[in-house]
Amino acid sequence: MALRILCCVKRVPSPGSRINLTDDGTAVDATHLGFTTSPHEECAVEEAVVLAEHEGGTVTVLTLGPPESVEQLRYAASVGADELVLVATDGAPWDPQRTAAALAEAIKRLETDQETFDLILFGNESADSGGFQVGVRVANALQRPMVNGIKRIELNFDGDGPGSVSARRAVDDGFEVYELPLPAILGVKEGINLPRYPTMRGRLASKKLEISSWEGEAAPGGQALVRLRRPVEQTSTTTILGNSAAAAPAVVDLLEELGVFDR
Amino acid sequence: MTVLVLLEHDRGELAEAARQALNAARPLAEELGVPVHGVLVGEDAAPLAQTAADFGAEVVHVATHELLSDYGPDAWAETTRQLGDALDADVVLSVGSDRGNEVMAHLAARSGLPFVANCSRIAPNLGPWSITRIQWGGSLLEDVTLAAPRKIVTIAHHAAAATPVHPDCRAVDLRLERFEPELDESVAVTMIRGRDGQRRGSTLSTAPVVIGGGRGVGSADGFSVLEELAELLQGRVGCSRAATNNGWRPHSDQVGQTGTRISPDVYIAAGISGAIQHWVGAMAAKKIVAINTDPDANMVAKADYAVIADLHEVLPAISEEIRRRRDA
């Protein structure tokens, strides 16, 4: 039986050294930034593609966001995703409850047409809003088990196909091991793999892939955005210790002064 | 009516996050005019009750059930949900650690309530509350309103240690209550089944000295000059996301929003431009020394000290100088 894996990804700004805001303070001004797939989720897609390659199966990538999110879907296809789904919004940020409700509905809809997804992967949290909850809410709505913070995934097979998943969460002194019956949901963290870069062939193929799309519909939840703002920056003056290797004694003086020299 | 604090622990060892959560709960409870209650999930956590009291929990509930043998997000969330109902809690609060955010998300999903993660300021109002939370690992603040009969929140991680109510401790009377939740096997599905791996000396997150390398290092081999200095200072080597993505270093060395947050006495950032992604992982360092050929690099601007030169010349010179002084 072919494995079916779903990845939920989010389009996020890719900031450099400073985050600018739009004039009304409700969004990050991405004019000079560009957008990318939230890093944990880029790893989720890679993990799904590797699992599908090894075990035989398909990878569907689902995103909720503005119509421009097709860029992130195409990117996922260029590194191996088979099916793409966009739940479109008007571009305004959706709160976590609303996002999760629309995603859960979308997954139910996808599972009516085809079979249940054996495994659904989310990122541990999105890089921008970082609500730490959308995957958990979706799991609750679908009545499937979910654990977050996963850095290693192994599928366990029984006679008929994949029966359960072993998932490891990195902690300070090693790994916690979880065993979930399938279908299950996992939130993965960057570091679980090193995502591949798209090949030219992958890029070309991704352009032809059809994208299923519909307008998202869900009621807003109890958390409402008022505005974004930058924290007051601590004005620090940088002491320049030198412009060449001749600065080494000054650096070591500093290390002595800070008490980290005598070790 | 209470502020209920989830006291994070691992097999009976109290997490620093639990103390921080109590620290954050006290002023909030005072403003609301309600007591602070703490919940310890699992019999093995019962010995921690006195510490919880020292840090301001007026009542400590120890939740016991045969299924509560280890950590599991569903078991902890369902237990906390039932206790929150029993106490008619106004607020359920934890710190935004991996477990804190995970349990609160499950609790909120089970309760059909909103959950606001990583708050830095909470202002209770009669109507919706005004809350400030962090985005982008703290580079951005988000003001939100929260409308819910029970407020489920986590507090953004603080680098600073929490302080007990009374410095001499043991000054607070311990009021301990048993709580027996009604649980069925379904909550056990997501419990920890085992542990593996092992502790490797000082970890990146706790190392007193970190030498970080970025794109400017140029190659995997280029990190040898960082390794050399780290060894001399008994520190650890870290890196930026650019170094990880190039395959020069394992992800476990990555400092940043999606890697490890460090808080060393000294962070030497070599050949790192200082993008937001990296900065939020490094900003808790007490002193930062940037080594970069670009005087306009963000890392140089944010550092306390800088050397504007090639790291491949400066780092070996620093190592040499350290050896020279130690031999003297």
Coordinates of C-alpha atoms in Angstrom, one line a residue:
Chain A
M1 CA 0.0 0.0 0.0
A2 CA 1.5 3.3 -1.0
L3 CA 2.3 5.7 1.7
R4 CA 0.4 9.0 1.7
I5 CA 2.1 12.0 3.4
L6 CA 0.8 15.5 3.8
C7 CA 3.0 18.5 4.6
C8 CA 1.5 21.9 5.8
V9 CA 3.8 24.8 5.0
K10 CA 3.6 28.6 5.4
R11 CA 4.9 31.4 3.3
V12 CA 7.0 33.8 5.4
P13 CA 9.2 36.8 4.8
S14 CA 12.9 36.1 4.7
P15 CA 14.4 38.8 6.8
G16 CA 18.0 39.9 6.7
S17 CA 19.4 42.1 9.5
R18 CA 16.4 44.2 10.2
I19 CA 12.6 43.8 10.0
N20 CA 10.7 46.7 8.6
L21 CA 6.9 47.1 9.0
T22 CA 4.2 48.4 6.8
D23 CA 2.9 51.9 7.6
D24 CA -0.2 50.6 9.4
G25 CA 1.9 48.3 11.5
T26 CA 0.0 45.1 10.7
A27 CA 2.5 43.3 8.6
V28 CA 6.2 42.9 7.8
D29 CA 7.2 45.1 4.9
A30 CA 8.6 42.5 2.6
T31 CA 9.3 44.8 -0.3
H32 CA 13.1 44.3 -0.1
L33 CA 13.0 40.9 1.6
G34 CA 11.3 38.3 -0.6
F35 CA 9.5 35.3 0.8
T36 CA 10.5 31.8 1.6
T37 CA 9.1 28.6 3.2
S38 CA 9.2 28.7 7.0
P39 CA 12.5 26.7 7.8
H40 CA 11.1 23.9 9.9
E41 CA 8.5 23.3 7.2
E42 CA 11.1 23.2 4.4
C43 CA 12.7 20.3 6.4
A44 CA 9.2 18.7 6.8
V45 CA 8.9 18.6 3.0
E46 CA 12.3 17.1 2.6
E47 CA 11.6 14.5 5.2
A48 CA 8.3 13.6 3.5
V49 CA 10.0 13.3 0.1
V50 CA 12.7 11.0 1.5
L51 CA 10.1 8.8 3.2
A52 CA 8.1 8.6 0.0
E53 CA 11.2 7.8 -2.0
H54 CA 12.3 5.0 0.3
E55 CA 8.9 3.4 1.1
G56 CA 7.0 4.3 -2.1
G57 CA 4.3 6.8 -1.8
T58 CA 3.1 10.4 -2.6
V59 CA 3.7 13.7 -0.9
T60 CA 1.0 16.4 -0.9
V61 CA 1.9 19.9 0.2
L62 CA -0.9 22.2 1.6
T63 CA -0.6 25.8 2.4
L64 CA -3.0 28.5 3.7
G65 CA -2.1 32.0 2.7
P66 CA -2.3 34.7 0.0
P67 CA -2.4 33.6 -3.7
E68 CA 1.3 34.3 -3.9
S69 CA 1.9 31.2 -1.7
V70 CA 1.9 29.2 -5.0
E71 CA 5.6 30.1 -5.1
Q72 CA 6.2 28.0 -2.0
L73 CA 4.1 25.2 -3.4
R74 CA 6.0 25.2 -6.7
Y75 CA 9.3 25.2 -4.7
A76 CA 8.0 22.1 -2.8
A77 CA 7.2 20.4 -6.1
S78 CA 10.7 21.3 -7.4
V79 CA 12.2 19.2 -4.6
G80 CA 9.8 16.3 -5.0
A81 CA 6.3 17.0 -3.9
D82 CA 3.6 15.3 -6.0
E83 CA 0.4 17.2 -5.3
L84 CA -0.1 20.9 -4.4
V85 CA -3.1 22.5 -2.6
L86 CA -3.7 26.2 -1.8
V87 CA -6.3 27.4 0.6
A88 CA -6.4 31.1 -0.4
T89 CA -6.8 34.0 2.0
D90 CA -7.0 37.7 1.3
G91 CA -3.5 38.2 2.5
A92 CA -4.3 39.5 6.0
P93 CA -2.8 37.3 8.7
W94 CA -5.2 34.7 10.2
D95 CA -5.1 33.9 13.9
P96 CA -4.1 30.3 14.9
Q97 CA -7.7 29.0 15.6
R98 CA -9.0 30.2 12.3
T99 CA -5.9 28.9 10.4
A100 CA -6.2 25.5 12.1
A101 CA -10.0 25.2 11.4
A102 CA -9.5 26.0 7.7
L103 CA -6.6 23.5 7.4
A104 CA -8.6 20.7 9.2
E105 CA -11.5 21.3 6.8
A106 CA -9.1 21.2 3.8
I107 CA -7.6 17.9 5.0
K108 CA -11.0 16.4 5.5
R109 CA -11.9 17.5 1.9
L110 CA -8.7 15.9 0.5
E111 CA -9.4 12.7 2.4
T112 CA -12.9 12.4 1.0
D113 CA -11.6 12.3 -2.5
Q114 CA -8.7 10.0 -1.7
E115 CA -7.5 7.9 1.2
T116 CA -6.5 9.0 4.6
F117 CA -3.0 10.5 4.9
D118 CA -0.8 8.1 6.9
L119 CA 1.3 10.9 8.2
I120 CA 0.8 14.7 8.3
L121 CA 3.9 16.9 9.0
F122 CA 3.9 20.4 10.3
G123 CA 6.8 22.6 11.2
N124 CA 7.4 23.0 15.0
E125 CA 6.4 26.6 14.7
S126 CA 6.2 29.2 12.0
A127 CA 9.2 31.5 11.7
D128 CA 7.1 34.7 11.7
S129 CA 4.1 34.6 14.0
G130 CA 5.3 31.5 16.0
G131 CA 2.0 30.6 17.6
F132 CA 3.1 27.0 18.4
Q133 CA -0.3 25.5 18.0
V134 CA -1.8 25.1 14.5
G135 CA -0.6 21.5 14.1
V136 CA -1.9 20.6 17.5
R137 CA -5.3 22.1 16.8
V138 CA -5.6 20.3 13.5
A139 CA -4.6 17.0 15.2
N140 CA -7.3 17.6 17.8
A141 CA -9.9 18.4 15.1
L142 CA -9.0 15.2 13.2
Q143 CA -8.7 13.1 16.4
R144 CA -5.2 12.0 15.6
P145 CA -2.2 11.9 17.9
M146 CA 0.4 14.6 17.6
V147 CA 3.8 15.4 19.1
N148 CA 6.0 18.4 18.3
G149 CA 9.7 19.1 18.2
I150 CA 10.6 16.0 16.2
K151 CA 14.1 15.5 14.9
R152 CA 14.0 11.9 13.7
I153 CA 11.2 9.8 12.1
E154 CA 11.1 6.1 11.5
L155 CA 8.1 4.2 10.1
N156 CA 7.3 0.8 11.4
F157 CA 5.6 -1.6 9.1
D158 CA 3.3 -4.5 9.9
G159 CA 1.8 -7.0 7.5
D160 CA -0.5 -4.6 5.6
G161 CA 1.8 -1.5 5.5
P162 CA 2.9 1.3 7.7
G163 CA 1.5 0.7 11.2
S164 CA 3.2 3.1 13.5
V165 CA 5.8 5.8 13.6
S166 CA 8.7 6.2 16.0
A167 CA 9.5 9.9 16.5
R168 CA 12.4 11.4 18.5
R169 CA 12.5 14.7 20.1
A170 CA 15.9 16.3 20.9
V171 CA 16.4 17.3 24.5
D172 CA 19.5 18.5 26.4
D173 CA 20.7 15.0 27.2
G174 CA 19.6 13.0 24.2
F175 CA 16.3 12.0 22.7
E176 CA 12.8 11.3 23.9
V177 CA 11.2 8.5 22.0
Y178 CA 7.5 8.6 21.0
E179 CA 5.6 5.8 19.3
L180 CA 2.4 6.8 17.6
P181 CA -0.1 4.6 15.7
L182 CA -0.8 5.8 12.2
P183 CA -2.5 8.0 11.0
A184 CA -0.5 10.5 13.1
I185 CA 0.7 14.1 13.0
L186 CA 4.2 15.3 13.8
G187 CA 5.7 18.8 14.2
V188 CA 9.3 18.6 12.9
K189 CA 12.3 20.8 13.7
E190 CA 15.1 22.0 11.4
G191 CA 18.1 19.7 11.7
I192 CA 16.0 16.6 11.0
N193 CA 17.7 16.7 7.6
L194 CA 19.5 19.0 5.2
P195 CA 16.9 20.0 2.6
R196 CA 18.1 19.4 -1.0
Y197 CA 18.2 22.2 -3.6
P198 CA 15.9 21.9 -6.6
T199 CA 17.3 20.5 -9.8
M200 CA 16.6 22.2 -13.1
R201 CA 14.5 19.2 -14.1
G202 CA 12.6 19.6 -10.8
R203 CA 12.0 23.2 -11.4
L204 CA 10.6 22.6 -14.9
A205 CA 8.4 19.8 -13.8
S206 CA 7.0 21.9 -10.9
K207 CA 5.8 24.6 -13.3
K208 CA 3.5 22.1 -15.0
L209 CA 2.0 20.6 -11.9
E210 CA -1.7 21.5 -11.3
I211 CA -2.5 23.3 -8.1
S212 CA -5.9 22.6 -6.4
S213 CA -7.1 25.8 -4.9
W214 CA -10.1 27.2 -3.1
E215 CA -11.0 30.1 -0.8
G216 CA -10.5 29.4 2.9
E217 CA -13.4 29.9 5.2
A218 CA -13.3 29.9 8.9
A219 CA -14.4 32.0 11.8
P220 CA -11.8 34.2 13.6
G221 CA -10.6 32.9 17.0
G222 CA -10.1 34.8 20.3
Q223 CA -6.7 36.2 19.6
A224 CA -6.8 39.4 17.4
L225 CA -3.8 41.3 16.0
V226 CA -3.7 45.0 17.0
R227 CA -0.3 45.9 15.6
L228 CA 3.3 44.8 15.2
R229 CA 6.1 47.0 16.4
R230 CA 9.8 46.8 16.8
P231 CA 11.2 46.5 20.3
V232 CA 13.2 49.5 21.5
E233 CA 16.7 48.7 20.3
Q234 CA 19.5 48.9 22.8
T235 CA 21.9 51.4 21.5
S236 CA 25.3 49.8 21.8
T237 CA 28.6 51.3 20.8
T238 CA 31.1 48.9 19.4
T239 CA 34.6 49.2 20.6
I240 CA 36.9 48.5 17.6
L241 CA 39.9 46.5 18.9
G242 CA 41.9 46.7 15.6
N243 CA 42.0 46.2 11.9
S244 CA 44.4 43.3 11.6
A245 CA 45.8 40.2 13.4
A246 CA 47.8 42.7 15.4
A247 CA 44.6 43.1 17.5
A248 CA 45.1 39.7 19.0
P249 CA 46.8 40.9 22.3
A250 CA 43.9 43.3 22.8
V251 CA 41.4 40.5 22.3
V252 CA 43.2 38.3 24.8
D253 CA 43.4 41.2 27.3
L254 CA 39.6 41.4 27.0
L255 CA 39.2 37.6 27.5
E256 CA 41.3 38.0 30.7
E257 CA 39.2 40.9 31.9
L258 CA 36.0 38.9 31.3
G259 CA 37.4 36.0 33.2
V260 CA 37.4 33.4 30.5
F261 CA 41.1 33.2 30.0
D262 CA 42.2 31.0 32.8
R263 CA 40.8 27.6 31.9
Chain B
M1 CA -10.7 31.9 40.7
T2 CA -7.0 31.4 40.3
V3 CA -3.9 31.8 38.2
L4 CA -3.0 28.2 37.6
V5 CA 0.7 27.5 36.8
L6 CA 1.8 24.4 35.0
L7 CA 5.0 23.4 36.8
E8 CA 7.3 21.8 34.2
H9 CA 9.5 19.0 35.4
D10 CA 11.1 15.9 33.9
R11 CA 10.8 12.7 36.0
G12 CA 10.7 14.7 39.2
E13 CA 13.4 17.2 38.3
L14 CA 12.0 20.8 38.3
A15 CA 12.7 22.8 35.2
E16 CA 13.9 26.4 35.5
A17 CA 10.9 27.2 33.4
A18 CA 8.7 26.3 36.4
R19 CA 10.3 28.9 38.6
Q20 CA 10.1 31.5 35.8
A21 CA 6.4 30.7 35.3
L22 CA 5.7 31.3 39.0
N23 CA 7.7 34.6 38.9
A24 CA 5.5 35.8 36.0
A25 CA 2.3 34.5 37.6
R26 CA 2.7 36.4 40.9
P27 CA 2.3 40.0 39.7
L28 CA -0.5 38.9 37.4
A29 CA -2.4 37.2 40.2
E30 CA -1.9 40.2 42.4
E31 CA -3.4 42.5 39.8
L32 CA -6.4 40.1 39.4
G33 CA -6.7 39.7 43.2
V34 CA -6.6 35.9 43.0
P35 CA -4.2 33.3 44.4
V36 CA -1.4 31.5 42.5
H37 CA -1.9 27.8 42.3
G38 CA 0.6 25.4 40.8
V39 CA 0.1 21.9 39.3
L40 CA 2.7 19.2 39.3
V41 CA 1.7 16.3 37.0
G42 CA 2.7 12.9 38.3
E43 CA 3.5 11.4 41.7
D44 CA 7.2 11.6 41.1
A45 CA 7.0 15.4 41.1
A46 CA 5.5 15.6 44.6
P47 CA 8.8 16.3 46.3
L48 CA 9.0 19.5 44.2
A49 CA 6.0 21.1 46.0
Q50 CA 8.0 22.9 48.6
T51 CA 10.2 24.6 45.9
A52 CA 7.0 25.7 44.1
A53 CA 5.7 27.2 47.4
D54 CA 9.0 29.0 47.9
F55 CA 8.6 30.6 44.5
G56 CA 5.1 31.8 45.2
A57 CA 2.6 29.0 44.7
E58 CA 0.0 29.4 47.5
V59 CA -1.5 26.0 46.7
V60 CA 0.3 23.2 45.0
H61 CA -1.8 20.4 43.4
V62 CA -0.1 17.1 42.8
A63 CA -2.0 15.2 40.1
T64 CA -1.7 11.5 40.5
H65 CA -3.0 8.7 38.2
E66 CA -1.5 5.4 37.1
L67 CA -1.3 6.8 33.6
L68 CA 0.8 9.8 34.7
S69 CA 4.1 7.9 34.7
D70 CA 6.1 10.2 32.4
Y71 CA 5.7 13.3 30.2
G72 CA 3.0 13.2 27.4
P73 CA 1.4 16.3 26.0
D74 CA -2.2 14.8 26.0
A75 CA -1.9 13.4 29.5
W76 CA -0.5 16.7 30.9
A77 CA -3.0 18.8 29.0
E78 CA -6.1 16.8 29.9
T79 CA -5.0 16.8 33.6
T80 CA -4.5 20.6 33.5
R81 CA -7.8 21.1 31.8
Q82 CA -9.7 19.1 34.5
L83 CA -7.9 21.0 37.3
G84 CA -8.5 24.3 35.6
D85 CA -12.2 23.5 35.4
A86 CA -12.3 22.4 39.1
L87 CA -10.7 25.6 40.2
D88 CA -12.5 27.8 37.7
A89 CA -9.1 29.2 36.8
D90 CA -9.0 32.7 35.2
V91 CA -5.6 32.0 33.7
V92 CA -3.6 28.9 32.9
L93 CA 0.0 29.8 32.5
S94 CA 3.4 28.3 31.7
V95 CA 6.7 29.3 30.2
G96 CA 7.2 29.1 26.4
S97 CA 9.6 26.1 26.5
D98 CA 9.1 23.2 24.2
R99 CA 6.9 21.4 26.7
G100 CA 5.2 24.5 27.9
N101 CA 4.1 25.6 24.5
E102 CA 3.1 22.0 23.5
V103 CA 1.0 21.3 26.6
M104 CA -0.8 24.7 26.4
A105 CA -1.5 24.2 22.7
H106 CA -3.1 20.8 23.5
L107 CA -5.0 22.3 26.5
A108 CA -6.4 25.1 24.3
A109 CA -7.3 22.7 21.5
R110 CA -9.1 20.4 24.0
S111 CA -10.9 23.4 25.6
G112 CA -11.8 25.1 22.4
L113 CA -10.1 28.2 23.6
P114 CA -7.5 30.6 22.2
F115 CA -3.8 30.2 23.3
V116 CA -1.3 33.1 23.2
A117 CA 2.2 31.9 23.1
N118 CA 5.4 33.7 24.3
C119 CA 3.9 36.7 26.0
S120 CA 6.1 39.5 27.2
R121 CA 3.4 41.7 28.8
I122 CA -0.1 40.8 30.0
A123 CA -2.6 43.5 30.9
P124 CA -5.8 42.2 32.3
N125 CA -8.9 44.3 31.4
L126 CA -12.6 43.8 32.1
G127 CA -13.1 43.0 28.4
P128 CA -10.6 41.5 26.2
W129 CA -7.1 41.5 27.6
S130 CA -4.2 43.4 26.0
I131 CA -1.2 41.3 25.5
T132 CA 2.2 41.8 23.9
R133 CA 3.9 38.7 22.5
I134 CA 7.1 38.1 20.7
Q135 CA 7.5 37.2 17.1
W136 CA 10.7 36.3 15.1
G137 CA 12.3 35.1 18.3
G138 CA 12.0 38.5 19.9
S139 CA 13.0 40.7 17.0
L140 CA 9.4 41.9 16.7
L141 CA 6.6 42.5 19.2
E142 CA 3.0 41.8 18.4
D143 CA 0.2 43.6 20.4
V144 CA -2.9 41.4 20.5
T145 CA -6.3 41.3 22.3
L146 CA -7.4 38.1 23.9
A147 CA -11.0 37.4 24.4
A148 CA -11.7 34.1 26.3
P149 CA -13.4 33.0 29.5
R150 CA -10.1 31.4 30.5
K151 CA -6.8 32.8 29.3
I152 CA -4.3 30.2 28.2
V153 CA -0.8 31.8 27.8
T154 CA 2.9 31.1 27.9
I155 CA 5.5 33.6 29.0
A156 CA 8.4 34.2 26.7
H157 CA 11.6 32.6 28.0
H158 CA 13.8 34.9 30.0
A159 CA 17.5 34.5 30.2
A160 CA 17.5 35.7 33.8
A161 CA 17.0 33.3 36.6
A162 CA 13.8 33.4 38.7
T163 CA 13.9 34.6 42.3
P164 CA 12.1 33.0 45.2
V165 CA 9.4 35.0 47.1
H166 CA 11.6 35.1 50.2
P167 CA 15.4 34.9 49.7
D168 CA 15.8 32.6 52.7
C169 CA 13.3 30.1 51.2
R170 CA 11.2 27.7 53.4
A171 CA 9.5 30.9 54.6
V172 CA 6.2 30.0 52.8
D173 CA 3.8 27.5 54.3
L174 CA 3.3 24.7 51.9
R175 CA -0.4 23.9 51.1
L176 CA -0.4 20.7 49.2
E177 CA -3.5 19.1 47.6
R178 CA -4.0 15.9 45.8
F179 CA -5.8 15.9 42.5
E180 CA -7.0 12.8 40.8
P181 CA -8.0 13.4 37.2
E182 CA -10.2 11.1 35.3
L183 CA -8.1 9.7 32.4
D184 CA -8.5 7.0 29.9
E185 CA -5.9 5.1 27.8
S186 CA -6.3 7.6 24.9
V187 CA -4.1 10.2 26.6
A188 CA -1.3 7.7 26.9
V189 CA -0.8 7.4 23.2
T190 CA 1.5 10.4 23.1
M191 CA 3.5 9.6 26.2
I192 CA 7.3 9.1 26.1
R193 CA 8.1 5.5 25.4
G194 CA 11.8 5.6 26.0
R195 CA 14.9 7.7 25.9
D196 CA 18.2 7.4 24.1
G197 CA 21.3 9.3 23.3
Q198 CA 23.7 10.7 25.9
R199 CA 25.0 13.9 27.4
R200 CA 28.1 15.3 25.8
G201 CA 30.0 17.5 28.2
S202 CA 29.0 21.1 28.2
T203 CA 26.3 21.7 25.6
L204 CA 26.2 24.7 23.2
S205 CA 23.4 26.2 25.2
T206 CA 25.3 26.2 28.5
A207 CA 28.9 26.7 27.3
P208 CA 30.6 29.8 28.9
V209 CA 32.5 30.5 25.7
V210 CA 31.2 30.1 22.2
I211 CA 33.2 30.6 19.0
G212 CA 30.7 31.0 16.1
G213 CA 31.5 30.8 12.4
G214 CA 29.5 31.9 9.4
R215 CA 29.7 32.3 5.7
G216 CA 33.1 34.1 6.1
V217 CA 34.7 30.9 7.3
G218 CA 34.4 29.6 3.7
S219 CA 34.6 25.9 4.1
A220 CA 34.2 23.0 6.6
D221 CA 38.0 22.8 6.9
G222 CA 38.1 26.5 7.6
F223 CA 36.5 25.8 11.0
S224 CA 39.8 24.3 12.3
V225 CA 40.9 27.8 13.5
L226 CA 37.6 28.1 15.5
E227 CA 38.1 24.6 16.9
E228 CA 41.6 25.5 18.0
L229 CA 40.5 28.6 19.9
A230 CA 37.5 26.8 21.4
E231 CA 39.7 24.1 22.8
L232 CA 42.1 26.7 24.4
L233 CA 39.2 28.4 26.1
Q234 CA 37.3 25.2 26.8
G235 CA 34.4 26.6 24.8
R236 CA 32.3 25.2 22.0
V237 CA 32.1 25.9 18.3
G238 CA 28.8 27.3 17.0
C239 CA 27.8 28.4 13.5
S240 CA 25.2 30.3 11.5
R241 CA 22.5 28.9 9.4
A242 CA 24.6 29.6 6.3
A243 CA 27.3 27.3 7.6
T244 CA 24.8 24.5 8.2
N245 CA 23.1 24.9 4.9
N246 CA 26.5 24.7 3.1
G247 CA 27.0 21.4 4.9
W248 CA 30.1 22.7 6.8
R249 CA 28.7 22.0 10.3
P250 CA 26.0 19.8 11.8
H251 CA 22.7 21.5 12.7
S252 CA 23.4 20.8 16.4
D253 CA 26.1 23.5 16.2
Q254 CA 23.7 26.1 14.7
V255 CA 23.0 29.2 16.8
G256 CA 19.8 30.9 16.0
Q257 CA 16.0 31.1 15.9
T258 CA 15.7 27.6 14.4
G259 CA 18.8 26.3 16.2
T260 CA 20.2 26.7 19.7
R261 CA 19.9 29.8 21.9
I262 CA 23.2 30.5 23.6
S263 CA 24.0 32.6 26.7
P264 CA 27.8 32.4 27.2
D265 CA 30.0 34.9 29.0
V266 CA 31.7 35.6 25.7
Y267 CA 30.5 35.0 22.1
I268 CA 33.1 35.4 19.4
A269 CA 31.3 35.7 16.1
A270 CA 33.6 35.2 13.2
G271 CA 32.6 35.8 9.7
I272 CA 28.9 36.1 10.6
S273 CA 26.9 38.9 9.1
G274 CA 24.3 38.8 11.9
A275 CA 20.9 38.2 10.2
I276 CA 17.8 38.2 12.4
Q277 CA 17.8 34.4 12.3
H278 CA 21.2 34.2 13.9
W279 CA 21.0 37.3 16.1
V280 CA 18.0 36.0 18.2
G281 CA 20.0 32.9 19.1
A282 CA 23.1 34.9 20.2
M283 CA 21.6 38.0 21.8
A284 CA 21.6 36.6 25.3
A285 CA 25.4 36.4 25.3
K286 CA 26.9 38.7 28.0
K287 CA 29.6 40.1 25.7
I288 CA 30.0 39.7 21.9
V289 CA 33.2 40.1 20.0
A290 CA 32.7 40.3 16.2
I291 CA 35.4 39.5 13.8
N292 CA 34.5 40.5 10.3
T293 CA 36.1 42.1 7.2
D294 CA 32.9 44.1 6.7
P295 CA 32.8 47.1 9.2
D296 CA 29.1 47.6 8.2
A297 CA 28.0 44.0 9.1
N298 CA 25.0 43.9 11.4
M299 CA 27.0 41.7 13.8
V300 CA 29.7 44.3 14.1
A301 CA 27.1 47.0 14.8
K302 CA 25.5 44.9 17.5
A303 CA 28.7 43.6 19.1
D304 CA 30.4 45.1 22.1
Y305 CA 33.8 44.7 20.5
A306 CA 35.0 44.1 17.0
V307 CA 38.1 43.4 15.0
I308 CA 37.7 44.4 11.4
A309 CA 39.9 41.9 9.7
D310 CA 40.0 38.4 8.2
L311 CA 39.1 35.7 10.8
H312 CA 41.6 33.3 9.2
E313 CA 44.4 35.7 10.3
V314 CA 42.9 37.0 13.6
L315 CA 41.8 33.7 15.2
P316 CA 45.2 31.9 14.8
A317 CA 46.8 35.1 16.2
I318 CA 44.5 35.0 19.2
S319 CA 45.3 31.3 19.8
E320 CA 49.0 32.0 19.5
E321 CA 48.8 34.9 22.0
I322 CA 46.9 32.7 24.5
R323 CA 49.6 30.0 24.3
R324 CA 52.3 32.6 24.6
R325 CA 50.9 34.0 27.8
R326 CA 50.2 30.6 29.3
D327 CA 53.7 29.5 28.6
A328 CA 55.2 32.6 30.0

